[in-house]
Amino acid sequence: MQKNLGKIKRTVEEYVVLTVATLILVVGVYVFKFPNNFSFGGVTGLAVVLGAVLPTSPGNLTFIINMLLLVLGFIFLGRGFGVKTVYVSVLTSVGLSFAERVFPMDAPLTGQPVLELIYAIVLPAFSAAILFNIGASGGGTDIVAMILKKYTKLNIGVALFLVDLGIVVASCLVFDAQTGLCSMCGLLAKSLVVDNVIESINLCKYFTIICNDPEPICEFITKELNRSATVYQAEGAYQHNQKTVILTVMKRSQAVELRNYIRMNQPSAFIAITNSSEIIGKGFRGFN
């Protein structure tokens, strides 16, 4: 019973995070991307270009394209191609259509296209990083990538980049050079921002502690920080003294506490602290 409650709680928390991340995406796209005609790839970028030549809005086009891609996903990938992806895709489409009806925007929010480009890049990229981090995606071209991966031997990254590049080139023809150049900058910066945000979210601190008295440090790690550690004996290369090496990994806030504790209580201890964004094991990602 308790196990089921824990599972339900984790699922609810996960979908709350999914919803918040999707709303961030909707704000970034609707407030900053659509009014400026930024078209740096993806379904929303295609919707911006098509919205300029078709008698309907980018929000409605995003909804139509996403629904078509979901149908293709069910046809070619089956029902199990991603409940989270379906949820995010539908919520994004509905959110953009709802925003167009409730908060219509006929012009950019400010007169600073570079400033708005930054927000148009950062907000969706931050949202995408959160989604990727919990095993979801924004749907859209990700569904195309899944289909290509299953049925072809194409390099998916290159194929999707070429599609996005084609959308950017089309924006130059449909709009103007400034919009096209801004869209190109957005396309190049988007992946960098996503990678950096994911790394920042997952960043942990890896400690290598060499000391003479390991017991107080280990007790602080296990009792106060609720983490574990690996301890082994070593020998100094210069004086051949017996030393104890403690290895442990923890979140950044806990790392500050441990570092301060050691500096205050065992100032002679040697500490090496390394950044790590990929920790797999109990208490971290990838543990079942």
PDB file of C-alpha atoms in Angstrom:
ATOM      1  CA  MET A   1       0.000   0.000   0.000  1.00  0.00           C
ATOM      2  CA  GLN A   2       2.759   2.408   1.008  1.00  0.00           C
ATOM      3  CA  LYS A   3       4.705   1.509  -2.126  1.00  0.00           C
ATOM      4  CA  ASN A   4       1.675   2.347  -4.310  1.00  0.00           C
ATOM      5  CA  LEU A   5       1.171   5.663  -2.506  1.00  0.00           C
ATOM      6  CA  GLY A   6       4.826   6.510  -3.076  1.00  0.00           C
ATOM      7  CA  LYS A   7       4.490   5.688  -6.759  1.00  0.00           C
ATOM      8  CA  ILE A   8       1.355   7.829  -7.080  1.00  0.00           C
ATOM      9  CA  LYS A   9       3.086  10.708  -5.294  1.00  0.00           C
ATOM     10  CA  ARG A  10       6.092  10.517  -7.636  1.00  0.00           C
ATOM     11  CA  THR A  11       3.801  10.430 -10.677  1.00  0.00           C
ATOM     12  CA  VAL A  12       1.852  13.477  -9.468  1.00  0.00           C
ATOM     13  CA  GLU A  13       5.065  15.385  -8.766  1.00  0.00           C
ATOM     14  CA  GLU A  14       6.396  14.441 -12.193  1.00  0.00           C
ATOM     15  CA  TYR A  15       3.309  15.729 -13.975  1.00  0.00           C
ATOM     16  CA  VAL A  16       3.371  18.944 -11.952  1.00  0.00           C
ATOM     17  CA  VAL A  17       6.936  19.492 -13.192  1.00  0.00           C
ATOM     18  CA  LEU A  18       5.843  18.608 -16.735  1.00  0.00           C
ATOM     19  CA  THR A  19       3.017  21.143 -16.547  1.00  0.00           C
ATOM     20  CA  VAL A  20       5.216  23.954 -15.196  1.00  0.00           C
ATOM     21  CA  ALA A  21       7.913  23.271 -17.811  1.00  0.00           C
ATOM     22  CA  THR A  22       5.311  23.257 -20.585  1.00  0.00           C
ATOM     23  CA  LEU A  23       3.828  26.569 -19.403  1.00  0.00           C
ATOM     24  CA  ILE A  24       7.327  28.089 -19.466  1.00  0.00           C
ATOM     25  CA  LEU A  25       7.629  26.848 -23.045  1.00  0.00           C
ATOM     26  CA  VAL A  26       4.257  28.379 -23.963  1.00  0.00           C
ATOM     27  CA  VAL A  27       5.236  31.766 -22.491  1.00  0.00           C
ATOM     28  CA  GLY A  28       8.575  31.789 -24.302  1.00  0.00           C
ATOM     29  CA  VAL A  29       7.030  30.866 -27.632  1.00  0.00           C
ATOM     30  CA  TYR A  30       3.865  32.973 -27.485  1.00  0.00           C
ATOM     31  CA  VAL A  31       5.211  36.158 -25.877  1.00  0.00           C
ATOM     32  CA  PHE A  32       8.653  36.342 -27.506  1.00  0.00           C
ATOM     33  CA  LYS A  33       8.844  33.996 -30.512  1.00  0.00           C
ATOM     34  CA  PHE A  34       5.535  34.448 -32.330  1.00  0.00           C
ATOM     35  CA  PRO A  35       5.289  38.294 -32.282  1.00  0.00           C
ATOM     36  CA  ASN A  36       8.854  38.658 -33.633  1.00  0.00           C
ATOM     37  CA  ASN A  37       8.470  35.921 -36.278  1.00  0.00           C
ATOM     38  CA  PHE A  38      11.505  34.073 -34.932  1.00  0.00           C
ATOM     39  CA  SER A  39      11.641  30.767 -36.788  1.00  0.00           C
ATOM     40  CA  PHE A  40      14.563  28.779 -35.402  1.00  0.00           C
ATOM     41  CA  GLY A  41      13.271  25.299 -36.038  1.00  0.00           C
ATOM     42  CA  GLY A  42      10.746  22.933 -34.574  1.00  0.00           C
ATOM     43  CA  VAL A  43       6.982  22.910 -34.992  1.00  0.00           C
ATOM     44  CA  THR A  44       6.589  26.451 -33.629  1.00  0.00           C
ATOM     45  CA  GLY A  45       9.198  27.758 -36.074  1.00  0.00           C
ATOM     46  CA  LEU A  46       7.391  26.086 -38.973  1.00  0.00           C
ATOM     47  CA  ALA A  47       4.094  27.485 -37.675  1.00  0.00           C
ATOM     48  CA  VAL A  48       5.531  31.032 -37.692  1.00  0.00           C
ATOM     49  CA  VAL A  49       6.557  30.708 -41.361  1.00  0.00           C
ATOM     50  CA  LEU A  50       3.291  29.078 -42.449  1.00  0.00           C
ATOM     51  CA  GLY A  51       1.281  31.600 -40.412  1.00  0.00           C
ATOM     52  CA  ALA A  52       2.640  34.362 -42.641  1.00  0.00           C
ATOM     53  CA  VAL A  53       1.346  32.744 -45.840  1.00  0.00           C
ATOM     54  CA  LEU A  54      -1.787  30.951 -44.612  1.00  0.00           C
ATOM     55  CA  PRO A  55      -5.009  32.531 -43.285  1.00  0.00           C
ATOM     56  CA  THR A  56      -4.605  31.250 -39.723  1.00  0.00           C
ATOM     57  CA  SER A  57      -2.485  31.984 -36.668  1.00  0.00           C
ATOM     58  CA  PRO A  58       0.796  30.291 -35.609  1.00  0.00           C
ATOM     59  CA  GLY A  59      -0.942  28.993 -32.472  1.00  0.00           C
ATOM     60  CA  ASN A  60      -3.625  27.202 -34.494  1.00  0.00           C
ATOM     61  CA  LEU A  61      -1.005  25.862 -36.898  1.00  0.00           C
ATOM     62  CA  THR A  62       1.059  24.537 -33.976  1.00  0.00           C
ATOM     63  CA  PHE A  63      -2.026  22.714 -32.714  1.00  0.00           C
ATOM     64  CA  ILE A  64      -2.769  21.212 -36.149  1.00  0.00           C
ATOM     65  CA  ILE A  65       0.826  20.131 -36.843  1.00  0.00           C
ATOM     66  CA  ASN A  66       1.282  18.634 -33.363  1.00  0.00           C
ATOM     67  CA  MET A  67      -1.948  16.661 -33.651  1.00  0.00           C
ATOM     68  CA  LEU A  68      -0.906  15.322 -37.076  1.00  0.00           C
ATOM     69  CA  LEU A  69       2.487  14.316 -35.687  1.00  0.00           C
ATOM     70  CA  LEU A  70       0.826  12.568 -32.734  1.00  0.00           C
ATOM     71  CA  VAL A  71      -1.323  10.583 -35.167  1.00  0.00           C
ATOM     72  CA  LEU A  72       1.808   9.644 -37.122  1.00  0.00           C
ATOM     73  CA  GLY A  73       3.472   8.672 -33.853  1.00  0.00           C
ATOM     74  CA  PHE A  74       0.625   6.314 -32.942  1.00  0.00           C
ATOM     75  CA  ILE A  75       0.617   4.831 -36.457  1.00  0.00           C
ATOM     76  CA  PHE A  76       4.364   4.226 -36.816  1.00  0.00           C
ATOM     77  CA  LEU A  77       5.475   3.845 -33.196  1.00  0.00           C
ATOM     78  CA  GLY A  78       2.435   2.366 -31.466  1.00  0.00           C
ATOM     79  CA  ARG A  79       0.660   3.483 -28.313  1.00  0.00           C
ATOM     80  CA  GLY A  80       3.737   3.225 -26.156  1.00  0.00           C
ATOM     81  CA  PHE A  81       5.788   5.916 -27.866  1.00  0.00           C
ATOM     82  CA  GLY A  82       5.506   8.235 -24.887  1.00  0.00           C
ATOM     83  CA  VAL A  83       2.602   9.243 -22.648  1.00  0.00           C
ATOM     84  CA  LYS A  84       4.620  12.200 -21.373  1.00  0.00           C
ATOM     85  CA  THR A  85       5.359  13.334 -24.915  1.00  0.00           C
ATOM     86  CA  VAL A  86       1.640  13.187 -25.759  1.00  0.00           C
ATOM     87  CA  TYR A  87       0.769  15.149 -22.607  1.00  0.00           C
ATOM     88  CA  VAL A  88       3.344  17.878 -23.270  1.00  0.00           C
ATOM     89  CA  SER A  89       2.481  18.111 -26.958  1.00  0.00           C
ATOM     90  CA  VAL A  90      -1.256  18.469 -26.310  1.00  0.00           C
ATOM     91  CA  LEU A  91      -0.768  20.921 -23.424  1.00  0.00           C
ATOM     92  CA  THR A  92       1.584  23.067 -25.546  1.00  0.00           C
ATOM     93  CA  SER A  93      -0.861  23.167 -28.445  1.00  0.00           C
ATOM     94  CA  VAL A  94      -3.873  23.966 -26.254  1.00  0.00           C
ATOM     95  CA  GLY A  95      -1.869  26.519 -24.267  1.00  0.00           C
ATOM     96  CA  LEU A  96      -0.794  28.449 -27.364  1.00  0.00           C
ATOM     97  CA  SER A  97      -4.312  28.451 -28.832  1.00  0.00           C
ATOM     98  CA  PHE A  98      -5.744  29.557 -25.476  1.00  0.00           C
ATOM     99  CA  ALA A  99      -3.179  32.357 -25.163  1.00  0.00           C
ATOM    100  CA  GLU A 100      -4.059  33.684 -28.618  1.00  0.00           C
ATOM    101  CA  ARG A 101      -7.685  33.992 -27.626  1.00  0.00           C
ATOM    102  CA  VAL A 102      -7.222  35.378 -24.117  1.00  0.00           C
ATOM    103  CA  PHE A 103      -4.077  37.531 -24.561  1.00  0.00           C
ATOM    104  CA  PRO A 104      -3.887  38.524 -28.235  1.00  0.00           C
ATOM    105  CA  MET A 105      -0.533  40.096 -29.209  1.00  0.00           C
ATOM    106  CA  ASP A 106      -0.454  42.169 -32.398  1.00  0.00           C
ATOM    107  CA  ALA A 107       3.095  43.433 -31.885  1.00  0.00           C
ATOM    108  CA  PRO A 108       6.280  42.499 -29.991  1.00  0.00           C
ATOM    109  CA  LEU A 109       6.319  43.115 -26.248  1.00  0.00           C
ATOM    110  CA  THR A 110       9.199  45.604 -26.532  1.00  0.00           C
ATOM    111  CA  GLY A 111      11.098  47.417 -29.249  1.00  0.00           C
ATOM    112  CA  GLN A 112      14.282  45.421 -28.551  1.00  0.00           C
ATOM    113  CA  PRO A 113      14.459  42.397 -30.890  1.00  0.00           C
ATOM    114  CA  VAL A 114      17.794  41.178 -29.481  1.00  0.00           C
ATOM    115  CA  LEU A 115      16.431  41.197 -25.921  1.00  0.00           C
ATOM    116  CA  GLU A 116      13.332  39.334 -27.034  1.00  0.00           C
ATOM    117  CA  LEU A 117      15.460  36.859 -28.996  1.00  0.00           C
ATOM    118  CA  ILE A 118      17.333  36.014 -25.794  1.00  0.00           C
ATOM    119  CA  TYR A 119      14.079  35.228 -23.979  1.00  0.00           C
ATOM    120  CA  ALA A 120      12.745  33.350 -27.019  1.00  0.00           C
ATOM    121  CA  ILE A 121      15.836  31.116 -26.805  1.00  0.00           C
ATOM    122  CA  VAL A 122      16.299  30.785 -23.046  1.00  0.00           C
ATOM    123  CA  LEU A 123      12.724  30.068 -21.894  1.00  0.00           C
ATOM    124  CA  PRO A 124      11.943  27.216 -24.362  1.00  0.00           C
ATOM    125  CA  ALA A 125      15.477  25.825 -23.954  1.00  0.00           C
ATOM    126  CA  PHE A 126      15.131  25.854 -20.166  1.00  0.00           C
ATOM    127  CA  SER A 127      11.772  24.108 -20.515  1.00  0.00           C
ATOM    128  CA  ALA A 128      13.227  21.515 -22.909  1.00  0.00           C
ATOM    129  CA  ALA A 129      16.081  20.813 -20.491  1.00  0.00           C
ATOM    130  CA  ILE A 130      13.624  20.135 -17.655  1.00  0.00           C
ATOM    131  CA  LEU A 131      11.559  17.858 -19.891  1.00  0.00           C
ATOM    132  CA  PHE A 132      14.595  15.898 -21.116  1.00  0.00           C
ATOM    133  CA  ASN A 133      15.808  15.574 -17.537  1.00  0.00           C
ATOM    134  CA  ILE A 134      12.669  13.674 -16.488  1.00  0.00           C
ATOM    135  CA  GLY A 135      12.447  11.566 -19.636  1.00  0.00           C
ATOM    136  CA  ALA A 136       9.947  13.616 -21.624  1.00  0.00           C
ATOM    137  CA  SER A 137      10.065  15.814 -24.706  1.00  0.00           C
ATOM    138  CA  GLY A 138       8.066  18.583 -26.301  1.00  0.00           C
ATOM    139  CA  GLY A 139       6.735  16.323 -29.021  1.00  0.00           C
ATOM    140  CA  GLY A 140       6.729  17.884 -32.484  1.00  0.00           C
ATOM    141  CA  THR A 141       9.952  17.158 -34.356  1.00  0.00           C
ATOM    142  CA  ASP A 142      10.989  14.743 -31.586  1.00  0.00           C
ATOM    143  CA  ILE A 143       8.281  12.400 -32.898  1.00  0.00           C
ATOM    144  CA  VAL A 144       9.772  12.697 -36.392  1.00  0.00           C
ATOM    145  CA  ALA A 145      13.153  11.794 -34.879  1.00  0.00           C
ATOM    146  CA  MET A 146      11.677   8.676 -33.220  1.00  0.00           C
ATOM    147  CA  ILE A 147      10.145   7.557 -36.532  1.00  0.00           C
ATOM    148  CA  LEU A 148      13.391   8.158 -38.448  1.00  0.00           C
ATOM    149  CA  LYS A 149      15.355   6.268 -35.809  1.00  0.00           C
ATOM    150  CA  LYS A 150      13.039   3.263 -36.061  1.00  0.00           C
ATOM    151  CA  TYR A 151      12.734   2.988 -39.832  1.00  0.00           C
ATOM    152  CA  THR A 152      15.896   4.493 -41.321  1.00  0.00           C
ATOM    153  CA  LYS A 153      19.641   4.621 -40.810  1.00  0.00           C
ATOM    154  CA  LEU A 154      19.817   8.385 -41.195  1.00  0.00           C
ATOM    155  CA  ASN A 155      21.834  10.488 -38.791  1.00  0.00           C
ATOM    156  CA  ILE A 156      18.849  11.914 -36.903  1.00  0.00           C
ATOM    157  CA  GLY A 157      20.708  14.898 -35.472  1.00  0.00           C
ATOM    158  CA  VAL A 158      21.889  15.996 -38.912  1.00  0.00           C
ATOM    159  CA  ALA A 159      18.468  15.354 -40.483  1.00  0.00           C
ATOM    160  CA  LEU A 160      16.627  17.461 -37.897  1.00  0.00           C
ATOM    161  CA  PHE A 161      19.235  20.215 -38.086  1.00  0.00           C
ATOM    162  CA  LEU A 162      18.802  20.392 -41.865  1.00  0.00           C
ATOM    163  CA  VAL A 163      15.011  20.619 -41.439  1.00  0.00           C
ATOM    164  CA  ASP A 164      15.437  23.413 -38.883  1.00  0.00           C
ATOM    165  CA  LEU A 165      17.919  25.154 -41.187  1.00  0.00           C
ATOM    166  CA  GLY A 166      15.388  24.941 -44.015  1.00  0.00           C
ATOM    167  CA  ILE A 167      12.795  26.639 -41.780  1.00  0.00           C
ATOM    168  CA  VAL A 168      15.286  29.430 -41.007  1.00  0.00           C
ATOM    169  CA  VAL A 169      16.033  29.942 -44.720  1.00  0.00           C
ATOM    170  CA  ALA A 170      12.286  30.068 -45.418  1.00  0.00           C
ATOM    171  CA  SER A 171      11.908  32.770 -42.747  1.00  0.00           C
ATOM    172  CA  CYS A 172      14.473  34.891 -44.631  1.00  0.00           C
ATOM    173  CA  LEU A 173      12.349  34.631 -47.772  1.00  0.00           C
ATOM    174  CA  VAL A 174       8.980  35.153 -46.080  1.00  0.00           C
ATOM    175  CA  PHE A 175      10.001  37.939 -43.684  1.00  0.00           C
ATOM    176  CA  ASP A 176      13.261  39.910 -43.905  1.00  0.00           C
ATOM    177  CA  ALA A 177      17.012  39.564 -43.403  1.00  0.00           C
ATOM    178  CA  GLN A 178      16.919  40.743 -39.774  1.00  0.00           C
ATOM    179  CA  THR A 179      14.330  38.131 -38.812  1.00  0.00           C
ATOM    180  CA  GLY A 180      16.225  35.446 -40.693  1.00  0.00           C
ATOM    181  CA  LEU A 181      19.553  36.325 -39.043  1.00  0.00           C
ATOM    182  CA  CYS A 182      17.935  36.400 -35.582  1.00  0.00           C
ATOM    183  CA  SER A 183      16.397  33.007 -36.312  1.00  0.00           C
ATOM    184  CA  MET A 184      19.790  31.636 -37.348  1.00  0.00           C
ATOM    185  CA  CYS A 185      21.333  32.886 -34.081  1.00  0.00           C
ATOM    186  CA  GLY A 186      18.470  31.245 -32.200  1.00  0.00           C
ATOM    187  CA  LEU A 187      19.017  27.937 -33.986  1.00  0.00           C
ATOM    188  CA  LEU A 188      22.740  27.918 -33.158  1.00  0.00           C
ATOM    189  CA  ALA A 189      22.255  28.989 -29.538  1.00  0.00           C
ATOM    190  CA  LYS A 190      19.309  26.725 -28.678  1.00  0.00           C
ATOM    191  CA  SER A 191      21.218  23.462 -28.361  1.00  0.00           C
ATOM    192  CA  LEU A 192      24.006  25.102 -26.346  1.00  0.00           C
ATOM    193  CA  VAL A 193      21.536  26.507 -23.834  1.00  0.00           C
ATOM    194  CA  VAL A 194      19.718  23.159 -23.488  1.00  0.00           C
ATOM    195  CA  ASP A 195      22.980  21.281 -22.859  1.00  0.00           C
ATOM    196  CA  ASN A 196      24.194  23.817 -20.293  1.00  0.00           C
ATOM    197  CA  VAL A 197      20.881  23.894 -18.416  1.00  0.00           C
ATOM    198  CA  ILE A 198      20.720  20.070 -18.246  1.00  0.00           C
ATOM    199  CA  GLU A 199      24.279  19.964 -16.942  1.00  0.00           C
ATOM    200  CA  SER A 200      23.496  22.639 -14.357  1.00  0.00           C
ATOM    201  CA  ILE A 201      20.352  20.846 -13.153  1.00  0.00           C
ATOM    202  CA  ASN A 202      22.224  17.566 -12.663  1.00  0.00           C
ATOM    203  CA  LEU A 203      25.435  19.059 -11.313  1.00  0.00           C
ATOM    204  CA  CYS A 204      26.814  17.261  -8.256  1.00  0.00           C
ATOM    205  CA  LYS A 205      30.064  17.490  -6.317  1.00  0.00           C
ATOM    206  CA  TYR A 206      32.463  14.558  -6.106  1.00  0.00           C
ATOM    207  CA  PHE A 207      34.701  14.654  -3.025  1.00  0.00           C
ATOM    208  CA  THR A 208      38.073  12.980  -2.546  1.00  0.00           C
ATOM    209  CA  ILE A 209      39.071  13.570   1.086  1.00  0.00           C
ATOM    210  CA  ILE A 210      42.452  12.473   2.446  1.00  0.00           C
ATOM    211  CA  CYS A 211      42.627  12.687   6.227  1.00  0.00           C
ATOM    212  CA  ASN A 212      43.981  11.147   9.432  1.00  0.00           C
ATOM    213  CA  ASP A 213      40.695  10.848  11.353  1.00  0.00           C
ATOM    214  CA  PRO A 214      37.848   9.680   9.076  1.00  0.00           C
ATOM    215  CA  GLU A 215      35.213   8.815  11.711  1.00  0.00           C
ATOM    216  CA  PRO A 216      33.855  12.346  12.428  1.00  0.00           C
ATOM    217  CA  ILE A 217      33.718  13.153   8.704  1.00  0.00           C
ATOM    218  CA  CYS A 218      31.930   9.917   7.843  1.00  0.00           C
ATOM    219  CA  GLU A 219      29.474  10.447  10.682  1.00  0.00           C
ATOM    220  CA  PHE A 220      28.720  13.959   9.439  1.00  0.00           C
ATOM    221  CA  ILE A 221      28.167  12.632   5.898  1.00  0.00           C
ATOM    222  CA  THR A 222      25.853   9.805   6.949  1.00  0.00           C
ATOM    223  CA  LYS A 223      23.999  11.416   9.880  1.00  0.00           C
ATOM    224  CA  GLU A 224      23.794  15.105   8.967  1.00  0.00           C
ATOM    225  CA  LEU A 225      23.782  14.996   5.164  1.00  0.00           C
ATOM    226  CA  ASN A 226      22.053  11.612   4.768  1.00  0.00           C
ATOM    227  CA  ARG A 227      24.611  10.487   2.206  1.00  0.00           C
ATOM    228  CA  SER A 228      27.021   7.575   2.067  1.00  0.00           C
ATOM    229  CA  ALA A 229      30.741   7.300   1.389  1.00  0.00           C
ATOM    230  CA  THR A 230      33.442   4.828   0.456  1.00  0.00           C
ATOM    231  CA  VAL A 231      36.484   4.621   2.717  1.00  0.00           C
ATOM    232  CA  TYR A 232      39.826   2.970   2.048  1.00  0.00           C
ATOM    233  CA  GLN A 233      43.373   3.091   3.379  1.00  0.00           C
ATOM    234  CA  ALA A 234      46.260   4.689   1.505  1.00  0.00           C
ATOM    235  CA  GLU A 235      49.901   5.591   1.989  1.00  0.00           C
ATOM    236  CA  GLY A 236      51.530   8.964   1.446  1.00  0.00           C
ATOM    237  CA  ALA A 237      54.176   8.956  -1.277  1.00  0.00           C
ATOM    238  CA  TYR A 238      56.598  11.327   0.506  1.00  0.00           C
ATOM    239  CA  GLN A 239      56.623  10.339   4.193  1.00  0.00           C
ATOM    240  CA  HIS A 240      54.859   6.970   3.746  1.00  0.00           C
ATOM    241  CA  ASN A 241      52.334   7.853   6.454  1.00  0.00           C
ATOM    242  CA  GLN A 242      49.094   5.910   6.646  1.00  0.00           C
ATOM    243  CA  LYS A 243      46.144   7.965   5.404  1.00  0.00           C
ATOM    244  CA  THR A 244      42.420   7.397   4.946  1.00  0.00           C
ATOM    245  CA  VAL A 245      40.682   8.325   1.700  1.00  0.00           C
ATOM    246  CA  ILE A 246      36.960   9.122   1.726  1.00  0.00           C
ATOM    247  CA  LEU A 247      34.987   9.219  -1.527  1.00  0.00           C
ATOM    248  CA  THR A 248      31.489  10.706  -1.596  1.00  0.00           C
ATOM    249  CA  VAL A 249      29.084  12.469  -3.974  1.00  0.00           C
ATOM    250  CA  MET A 250      26.355  14.969  -3.095  1.00  0.00           C
ATOM    251  CA  LYS A 251      24.315  17.931  -4.255  1.00  0.00           C
ATOM    252  CA  ARG A 252      25.841  21.397  -4.350  1.00  0.00           C
ATOM    253  CA  SER A 253      24.117  22.712  -1.215  1.00  0.00           C
ATOM    254  CA  GLN A 254      25.299  19.698   0.781  1.00  0.00           C
ATOM    255  CA  ALA A 255      28.797  20.078  -0.654  1.00  0.00           C
ATOM    256  CA  VAL A 256      29.112  23.531   0.884  1.00  0.00           C
ATOM    257  CA  GLU A 257      28.154  22.141   4.310  1.00  0.00           C
ATOM    258  CA  LEU A 258      30.680  19.298   4.059  1.00  0.00           C
ATOM    259  CA  ARG A 259      33.487  21.550   2.882  1.00  0.00           C
ATOM    260  CA  ASN A 260      32.876  24.016   5.725  1.00  0.00           C
ATOM    261  CA  TYR A 261      32.679  21.210   8.291  1.00  0.00           C
ATOM    262  CA  ILE A 262      36.018  19.713   7.224  1.00  0.00           C
ATOM    263  CA  ARG A 263      37.775  23.076   7.086  1.00  0.00           C
ATOM    264  CA  MET A 264      36.566  23.877  10.588  1.00  0.00           C
ATOM    265  CA  ASN A 265      37.167  20.514  12.269  1.00  0.00           C
ATOM    266  CA  GLN A 266      40.052  18.991  10.293  1.00  0.00           C
ATOM    267  CA  PRO A 267      41.964  21.814   8.613  1.00  0.00           C
ATOM    268  CA  SER A 268      44.881  19.475   7.816  1.00  0.00           C
ATOM    269  CA  ALA A 269      42.698  17.269   5.588  1.00  0.00           C
ATOM    270  CA  PHE A 270      43.286  17.398   1.843  1.00  0.00           C
ATOM    271  CA  ILE A 271      40.092  17.897  -0.200  1.00  0.00           C
ATOM    272  CA  ALA A 272      39.650  17.599  -3.973  1.00  0.00           C
ATOM    273  CA  ILE A 273      36.193  18.632  -5.244  1.00  0.00           C
ATOM    274  CA  THR A 274      35.156  17.796  -8.805  1.00  0.00           C
ATOM    275  CA  ASN A 275      32.005  18.752 -10.726  1.00  0.00           C
ATOM    276  CA  SER A 276      29.992  15.872 -12.158  1.00  0.00           C
ATOM    277  CA  SER A 277      26.701  16.051 -14.053  1.00  0.00           C
ATOM    278  CA  GLU A 278      26.145  12.326 -14.552  1.00  0.00           C
ATOM    279  CA  ILE A 279      25.809  10.335 -11.335  1.00  0.00           C
ATOM    280  CA  ILE A 280      23.963   7.006 -11.563  1.00  0.00           C
ATOM    281  CA  GLY A 281      23.103   5.100  -8.387  1.00  0.00           C
ATOM    282  CA  LYS A 282      20.953   5.098  -5.285  1.00  0.00           C
ATOM    283  CA  GLY A 283      19.939   8.611  -4.322  1.00  0.00           C
ATOM    284  CA  PHE A 284      20.710   9.910  -7.812  1.00  0.00           C
ATOM    285  CA  ARG A 285      19.481   9.395 -11.365  1.00  0.00           C
ATOM    286  CA  GLY A 286      19.085   6.073 -13.092  1.00  0.00           C
ATOM    287  CA  PHE A 287      18.403   3.974  -9.981  1.00  0.00           C
ATOM    288  CA  ASN A 288      15.377   1.662 -10.015  1.00  0.00           C
TER     289      ASN A 288
END
